[in-house]
CSV table of C-alpha atoms in Angstrom, one decimal:
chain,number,residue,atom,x,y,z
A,1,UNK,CA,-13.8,40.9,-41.7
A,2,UNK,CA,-15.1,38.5,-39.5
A,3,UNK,CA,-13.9,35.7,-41.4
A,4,UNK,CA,-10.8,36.6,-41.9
A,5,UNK,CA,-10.2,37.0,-37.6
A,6,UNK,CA,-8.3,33.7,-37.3
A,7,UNK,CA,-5.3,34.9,-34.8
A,8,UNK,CA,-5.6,36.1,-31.1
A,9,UNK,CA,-3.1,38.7,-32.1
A,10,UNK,CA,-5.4,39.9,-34.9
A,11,UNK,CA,-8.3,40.2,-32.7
A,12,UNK,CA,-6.6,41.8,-30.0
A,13,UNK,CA,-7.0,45.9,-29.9
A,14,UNK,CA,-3.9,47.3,-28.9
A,15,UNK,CA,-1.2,45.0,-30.1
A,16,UNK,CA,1.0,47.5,-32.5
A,17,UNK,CA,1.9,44.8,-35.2
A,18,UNK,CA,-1.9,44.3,-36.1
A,19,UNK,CA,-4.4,45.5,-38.1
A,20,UNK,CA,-6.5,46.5,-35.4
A,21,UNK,CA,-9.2,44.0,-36.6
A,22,UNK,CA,-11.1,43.6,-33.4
A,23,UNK,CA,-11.2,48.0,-32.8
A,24,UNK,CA,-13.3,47.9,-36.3
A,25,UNK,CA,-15.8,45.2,-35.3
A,26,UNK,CA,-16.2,46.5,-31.6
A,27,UNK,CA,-19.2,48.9,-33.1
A,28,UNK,CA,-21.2,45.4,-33.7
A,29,UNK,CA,-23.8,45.4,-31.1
A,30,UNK,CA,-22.3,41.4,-29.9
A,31,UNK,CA,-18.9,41.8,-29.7
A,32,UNK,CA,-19.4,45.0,-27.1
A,33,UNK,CA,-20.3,42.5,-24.0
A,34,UNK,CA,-16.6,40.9,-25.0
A,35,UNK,CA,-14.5,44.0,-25.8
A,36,UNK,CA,-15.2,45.4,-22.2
A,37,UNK,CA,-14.2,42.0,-20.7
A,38,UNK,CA,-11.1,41.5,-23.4
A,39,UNK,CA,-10.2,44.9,-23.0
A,40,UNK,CA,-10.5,45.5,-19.0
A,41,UNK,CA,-9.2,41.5,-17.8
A,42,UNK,CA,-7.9,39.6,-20.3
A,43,UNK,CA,-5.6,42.3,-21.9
A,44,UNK,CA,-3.5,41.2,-25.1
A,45,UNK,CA,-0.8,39.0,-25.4
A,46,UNK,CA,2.9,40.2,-25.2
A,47,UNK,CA,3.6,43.6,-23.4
A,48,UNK,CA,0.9,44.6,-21.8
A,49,UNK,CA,1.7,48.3,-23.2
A,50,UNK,CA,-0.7,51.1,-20.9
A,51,UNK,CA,-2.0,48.1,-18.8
A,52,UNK,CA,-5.8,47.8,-18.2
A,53,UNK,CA,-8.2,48.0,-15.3
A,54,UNK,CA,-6.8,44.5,-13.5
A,55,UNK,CA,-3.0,44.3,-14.7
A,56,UNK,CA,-0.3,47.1,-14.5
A,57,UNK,CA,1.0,48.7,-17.3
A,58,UNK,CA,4.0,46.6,-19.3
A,59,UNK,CA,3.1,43.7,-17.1
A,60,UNK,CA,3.6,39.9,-19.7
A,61,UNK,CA,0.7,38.9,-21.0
A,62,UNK,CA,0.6,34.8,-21.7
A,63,UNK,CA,-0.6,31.8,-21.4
A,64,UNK,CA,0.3,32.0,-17.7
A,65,UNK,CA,-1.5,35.2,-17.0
A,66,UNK,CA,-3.6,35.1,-13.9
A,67,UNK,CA,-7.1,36.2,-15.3
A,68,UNK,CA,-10.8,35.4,-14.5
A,69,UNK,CA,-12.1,32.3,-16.0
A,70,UNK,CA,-14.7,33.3,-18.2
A,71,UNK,CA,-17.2,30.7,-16.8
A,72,UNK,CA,-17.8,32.7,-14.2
A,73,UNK,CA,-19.8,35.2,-16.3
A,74,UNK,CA,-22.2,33.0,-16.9
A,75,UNK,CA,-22.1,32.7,-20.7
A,76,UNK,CA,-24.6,30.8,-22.8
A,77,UNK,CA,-23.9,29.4,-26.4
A,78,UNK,CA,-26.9,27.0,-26.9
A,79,UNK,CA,-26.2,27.5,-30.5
A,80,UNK,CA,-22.8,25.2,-30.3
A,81,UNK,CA,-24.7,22.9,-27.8
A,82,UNK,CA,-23.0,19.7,-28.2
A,83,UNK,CA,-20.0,21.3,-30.0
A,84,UNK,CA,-16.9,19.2,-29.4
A,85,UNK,CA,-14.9,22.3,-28.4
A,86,UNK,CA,-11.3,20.5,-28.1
A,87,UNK,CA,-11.5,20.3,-31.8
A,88,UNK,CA,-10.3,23.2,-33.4
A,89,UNK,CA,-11.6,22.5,-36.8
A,90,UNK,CA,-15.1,21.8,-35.4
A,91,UNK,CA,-15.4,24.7,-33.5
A,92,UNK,CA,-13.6,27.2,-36.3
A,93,UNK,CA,-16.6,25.7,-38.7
A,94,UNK,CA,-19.4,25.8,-36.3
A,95,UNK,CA,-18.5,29.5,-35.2
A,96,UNK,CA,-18.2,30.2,-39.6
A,97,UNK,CA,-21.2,28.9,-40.6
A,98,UNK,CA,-22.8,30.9,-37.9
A,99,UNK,CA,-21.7,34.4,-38.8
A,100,UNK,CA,-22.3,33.7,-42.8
A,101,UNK,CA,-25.8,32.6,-41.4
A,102,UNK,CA,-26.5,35.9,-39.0
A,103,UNK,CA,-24.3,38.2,-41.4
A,104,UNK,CA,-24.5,37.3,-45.2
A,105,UNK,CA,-22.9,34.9,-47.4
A,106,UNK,CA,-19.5,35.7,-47.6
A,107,UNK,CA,-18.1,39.3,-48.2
A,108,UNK,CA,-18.8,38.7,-52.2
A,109,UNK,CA,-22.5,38.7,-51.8
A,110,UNK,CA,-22.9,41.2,-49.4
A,111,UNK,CA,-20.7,43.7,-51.0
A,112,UNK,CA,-22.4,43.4,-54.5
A,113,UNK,CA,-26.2,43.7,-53.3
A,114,UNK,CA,-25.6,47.0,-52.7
A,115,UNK,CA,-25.3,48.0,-56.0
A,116,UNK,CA,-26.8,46.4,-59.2
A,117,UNK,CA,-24.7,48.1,-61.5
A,118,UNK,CA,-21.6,46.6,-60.0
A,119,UNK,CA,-19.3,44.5,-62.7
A,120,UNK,CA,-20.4,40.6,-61.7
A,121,UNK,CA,-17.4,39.7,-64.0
A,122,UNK,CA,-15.1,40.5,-61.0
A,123,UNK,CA,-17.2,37.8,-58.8
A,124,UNK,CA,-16.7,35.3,-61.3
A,125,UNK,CA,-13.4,35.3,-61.2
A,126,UNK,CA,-13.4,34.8,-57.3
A,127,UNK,CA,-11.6,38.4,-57.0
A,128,UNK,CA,-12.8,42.3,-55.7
A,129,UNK,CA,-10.6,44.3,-53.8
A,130,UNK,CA,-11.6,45.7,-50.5
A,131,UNK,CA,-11.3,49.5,-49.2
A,132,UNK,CA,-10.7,50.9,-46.0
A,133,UNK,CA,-9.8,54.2,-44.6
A,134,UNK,CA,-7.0,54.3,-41.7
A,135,UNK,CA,-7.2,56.9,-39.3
A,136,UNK,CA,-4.5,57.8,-37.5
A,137,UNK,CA,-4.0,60.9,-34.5
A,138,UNK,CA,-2.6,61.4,-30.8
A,139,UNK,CA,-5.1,59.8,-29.1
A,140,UNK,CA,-4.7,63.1,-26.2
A,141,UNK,CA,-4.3,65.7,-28.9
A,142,UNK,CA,-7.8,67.4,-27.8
A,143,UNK,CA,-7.3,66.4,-24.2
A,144,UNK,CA,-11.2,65.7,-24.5
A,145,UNK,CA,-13.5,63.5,-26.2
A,146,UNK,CA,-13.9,63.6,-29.7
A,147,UNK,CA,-14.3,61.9,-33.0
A,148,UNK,CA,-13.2,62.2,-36.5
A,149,UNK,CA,-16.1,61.5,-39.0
A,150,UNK,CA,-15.7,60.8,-42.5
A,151,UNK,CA,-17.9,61.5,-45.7
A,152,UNK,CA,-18.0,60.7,-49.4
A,153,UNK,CA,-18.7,64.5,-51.2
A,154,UNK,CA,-19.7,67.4,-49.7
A,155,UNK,CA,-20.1,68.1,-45.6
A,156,UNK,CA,-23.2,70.2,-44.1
A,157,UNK,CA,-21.9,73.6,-43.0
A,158,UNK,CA,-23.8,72.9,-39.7
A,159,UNK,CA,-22.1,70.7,-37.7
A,160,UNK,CA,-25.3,69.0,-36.0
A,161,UNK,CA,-26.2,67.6,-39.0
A,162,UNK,CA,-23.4,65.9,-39.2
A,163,UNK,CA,-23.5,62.7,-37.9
A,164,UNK,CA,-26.9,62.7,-39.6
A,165,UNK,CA,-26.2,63.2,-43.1
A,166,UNK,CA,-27.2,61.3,-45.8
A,167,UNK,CA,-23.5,60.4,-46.8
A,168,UNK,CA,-22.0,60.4,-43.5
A,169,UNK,CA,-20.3,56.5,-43.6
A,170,UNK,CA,-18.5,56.0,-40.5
A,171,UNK,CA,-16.6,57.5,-37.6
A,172,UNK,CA,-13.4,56.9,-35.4
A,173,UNK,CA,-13.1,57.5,-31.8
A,174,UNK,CA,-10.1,57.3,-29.6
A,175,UNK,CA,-9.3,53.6,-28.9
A,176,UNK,CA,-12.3,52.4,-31.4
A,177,UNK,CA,-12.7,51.9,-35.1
A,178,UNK,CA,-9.5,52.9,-36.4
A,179,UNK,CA,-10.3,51.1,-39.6
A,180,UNK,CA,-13.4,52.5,-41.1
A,181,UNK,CA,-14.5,49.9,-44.2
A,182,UNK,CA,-15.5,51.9,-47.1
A,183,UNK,CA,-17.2,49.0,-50.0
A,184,UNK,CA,-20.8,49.3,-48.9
A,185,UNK,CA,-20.4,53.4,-49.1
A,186,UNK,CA,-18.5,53.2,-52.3
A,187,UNK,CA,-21.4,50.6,-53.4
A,188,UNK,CA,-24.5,52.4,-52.5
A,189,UNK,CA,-23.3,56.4,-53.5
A,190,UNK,CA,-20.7,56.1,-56.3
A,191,UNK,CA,-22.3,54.3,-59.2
A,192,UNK,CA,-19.2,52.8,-60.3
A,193,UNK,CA,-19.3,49.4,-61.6
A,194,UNK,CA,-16.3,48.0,-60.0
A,195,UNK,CA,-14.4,48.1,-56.9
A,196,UNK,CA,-10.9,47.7,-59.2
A,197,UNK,CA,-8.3,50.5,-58.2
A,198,UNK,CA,-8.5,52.1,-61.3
A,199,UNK,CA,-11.9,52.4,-61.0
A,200,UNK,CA,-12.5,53.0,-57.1
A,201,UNK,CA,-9.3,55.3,-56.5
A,202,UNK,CA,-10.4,58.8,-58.9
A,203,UNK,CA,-13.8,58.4,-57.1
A,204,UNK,CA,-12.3,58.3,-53.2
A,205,UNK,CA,-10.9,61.7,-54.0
A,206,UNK,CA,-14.3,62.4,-52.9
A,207,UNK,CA,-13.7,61.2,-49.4
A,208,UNK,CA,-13.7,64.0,-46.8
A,209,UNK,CA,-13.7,64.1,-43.2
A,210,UNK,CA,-14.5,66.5,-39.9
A,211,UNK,CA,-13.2,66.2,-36.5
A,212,UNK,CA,-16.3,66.6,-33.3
A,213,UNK,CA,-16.2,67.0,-29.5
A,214,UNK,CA,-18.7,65.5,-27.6
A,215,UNK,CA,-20.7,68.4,-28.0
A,216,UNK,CA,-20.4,68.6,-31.6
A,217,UNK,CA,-18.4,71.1,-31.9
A,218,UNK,CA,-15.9,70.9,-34.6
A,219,UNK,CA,-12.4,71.0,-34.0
A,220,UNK,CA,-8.9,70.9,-35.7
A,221,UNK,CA,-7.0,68.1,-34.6
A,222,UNK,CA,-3.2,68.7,-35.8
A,223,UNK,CA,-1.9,65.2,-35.5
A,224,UNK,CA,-4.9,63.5,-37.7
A,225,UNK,CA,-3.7,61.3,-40.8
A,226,UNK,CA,-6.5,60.2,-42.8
A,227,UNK,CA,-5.3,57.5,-45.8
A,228,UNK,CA,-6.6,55.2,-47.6
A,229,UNK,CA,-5.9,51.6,-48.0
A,230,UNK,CA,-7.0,49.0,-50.5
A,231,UNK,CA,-6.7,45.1,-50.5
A,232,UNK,CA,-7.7,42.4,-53.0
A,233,UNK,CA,-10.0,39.8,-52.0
A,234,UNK,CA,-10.0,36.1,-53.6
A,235,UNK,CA,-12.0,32.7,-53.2
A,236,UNK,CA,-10.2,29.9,-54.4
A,237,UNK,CA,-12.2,27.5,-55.7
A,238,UNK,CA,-13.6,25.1,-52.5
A,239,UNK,CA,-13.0,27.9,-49.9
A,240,UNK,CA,-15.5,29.1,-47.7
A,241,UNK,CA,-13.9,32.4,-46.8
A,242,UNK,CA,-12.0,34.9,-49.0
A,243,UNK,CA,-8.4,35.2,-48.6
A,244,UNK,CA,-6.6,38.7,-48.2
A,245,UNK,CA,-3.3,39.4,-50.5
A,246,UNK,CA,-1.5,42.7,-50.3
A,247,UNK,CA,-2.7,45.2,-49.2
A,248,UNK,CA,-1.6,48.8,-50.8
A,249,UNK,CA,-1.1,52.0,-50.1
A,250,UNK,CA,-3.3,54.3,-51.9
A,251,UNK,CA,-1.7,57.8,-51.0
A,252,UNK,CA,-2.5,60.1,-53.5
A,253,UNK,CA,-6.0,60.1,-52.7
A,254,UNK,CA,-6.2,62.0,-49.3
A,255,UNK,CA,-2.6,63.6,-49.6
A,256,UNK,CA,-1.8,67.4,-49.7
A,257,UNK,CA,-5.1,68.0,-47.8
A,258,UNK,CA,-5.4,69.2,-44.2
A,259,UNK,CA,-5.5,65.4,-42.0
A,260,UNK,CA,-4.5,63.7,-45.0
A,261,UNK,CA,-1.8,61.3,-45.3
A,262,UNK,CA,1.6,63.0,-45.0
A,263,UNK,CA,3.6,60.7,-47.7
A,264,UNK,CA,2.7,61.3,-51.2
């Protein structure tokens, strides 16, 4: 996912014509320091929708925007020390070799060392689809703090265990991680040998999910839509990061389910 952040649009976390790229890394331990500035000062490009803590709601954001220089915050990159940063393709290199270094080489080794079983013929064609779950709600449904956790098979009855079960794989809070990635979930519980739809989409009927206040306590949250979306993956021979076609639609799995997606 990180590779594939190559637009300010994509990386913003409000902009409506995204994919909300940036609200699914902001759970990564480096990009917090940066989503409080982004998200509280720099704002996103375009309308500046609700408005954040320094510019009014619907105010332009552009190139002209008055906003702090980051400078002043001190930052420290001795990594890119020497780093002509009025190249673009320099820096855009630098910064990718960096997070294949700290993160894993590329998303087709990472995904398949999960699982041994997994069909290596689909890596050596350059190709394996990628899964996420979308999760969609009024973000002031509950008028309070609250989550919606997801699951592949069956949730403890007792909702303080939770957020601690074994095959608990990821959450979604207002404003946060509205794209939950499921291929390392998939990899580790399902056994399958292949991340191919015809493969992946039986098993995800599996996927389940439970809505939590801040004080566990479960809830029912009337406006949740929980779906599930699918995208193929490919290296072409000579590139360093994988390219992202289609993506689809994969309805059928959570439909006719209470939160589930509402188009069969």
């Amino acid at each position: 996912m990180l590779t594939r952040v190559t637009t300010w649009p994509a990386f913003s976390s409000h902009t409506p014509s995204t994919h909300y790229l940036f609200t699914s890394l902001q759970r990564r331990p480096f990009v917090v320091p940066l989503a409080c500035y982004q998200s509280r000062s720099l704002g996103d490009p375009g309308d500046g929708e609700k408005g954040t803590f320094t510019l009014p709601a619907e105010e332009a954001v552009d190139s002209i925007t008055c906003v702090t220089d980051t400078t002043k915050l001190g930052y420290s990159y001795p990594g890119f020390s020497g780093l002509n940063i009025r190249n673009a393709n320099t820096v855009r290199d630098a910064i990718l070799a960096s997070i294949i270094r700290m993160y894993g080489s590329l998303v087709f080794g990472v995904l398949v060392s999960f699982q041994p079983t997994l069909n290596f013929a689909v890596i050596s064609v350059h190709r394996i689809w990628e899964w996420t779950a979308l999760i969609e709600f009024k973000e002031f449904d509950l008028r309070c703090s609250f989550s919606v956790l997801l699951f592949l098979g069956e949730v403890p009855e007792n909702p303080d265990e939770w957020l601690i079960a074994p095959n608990y794989i990821g959450s979604h809070s207002a404003f946060v991680n509205r794209f939950v990635p499921l291929n390392n979930a998939i990899a580790e519980y399902s056994r399958l040998d292949s991340f191919e739809p015809e493969v992946v989409e039986p098993y995800l009927k599996e996927l389940k999910w439970r809505v939590q206040k801040l004080d566990r306590e479960p809830a029912e949250l009337s406006s949740l839509e929980v779906s599930v979306i699918g995208t193929p993956l490919t290296l072409p021979p000579g590139a360093t990061t994988p390219v992202a076609g289609k993506s689809h639609h994969y309805n059928g799995i959570t439909s006719g389910r209470c939160g589930g997606c509402r188009n069969a």
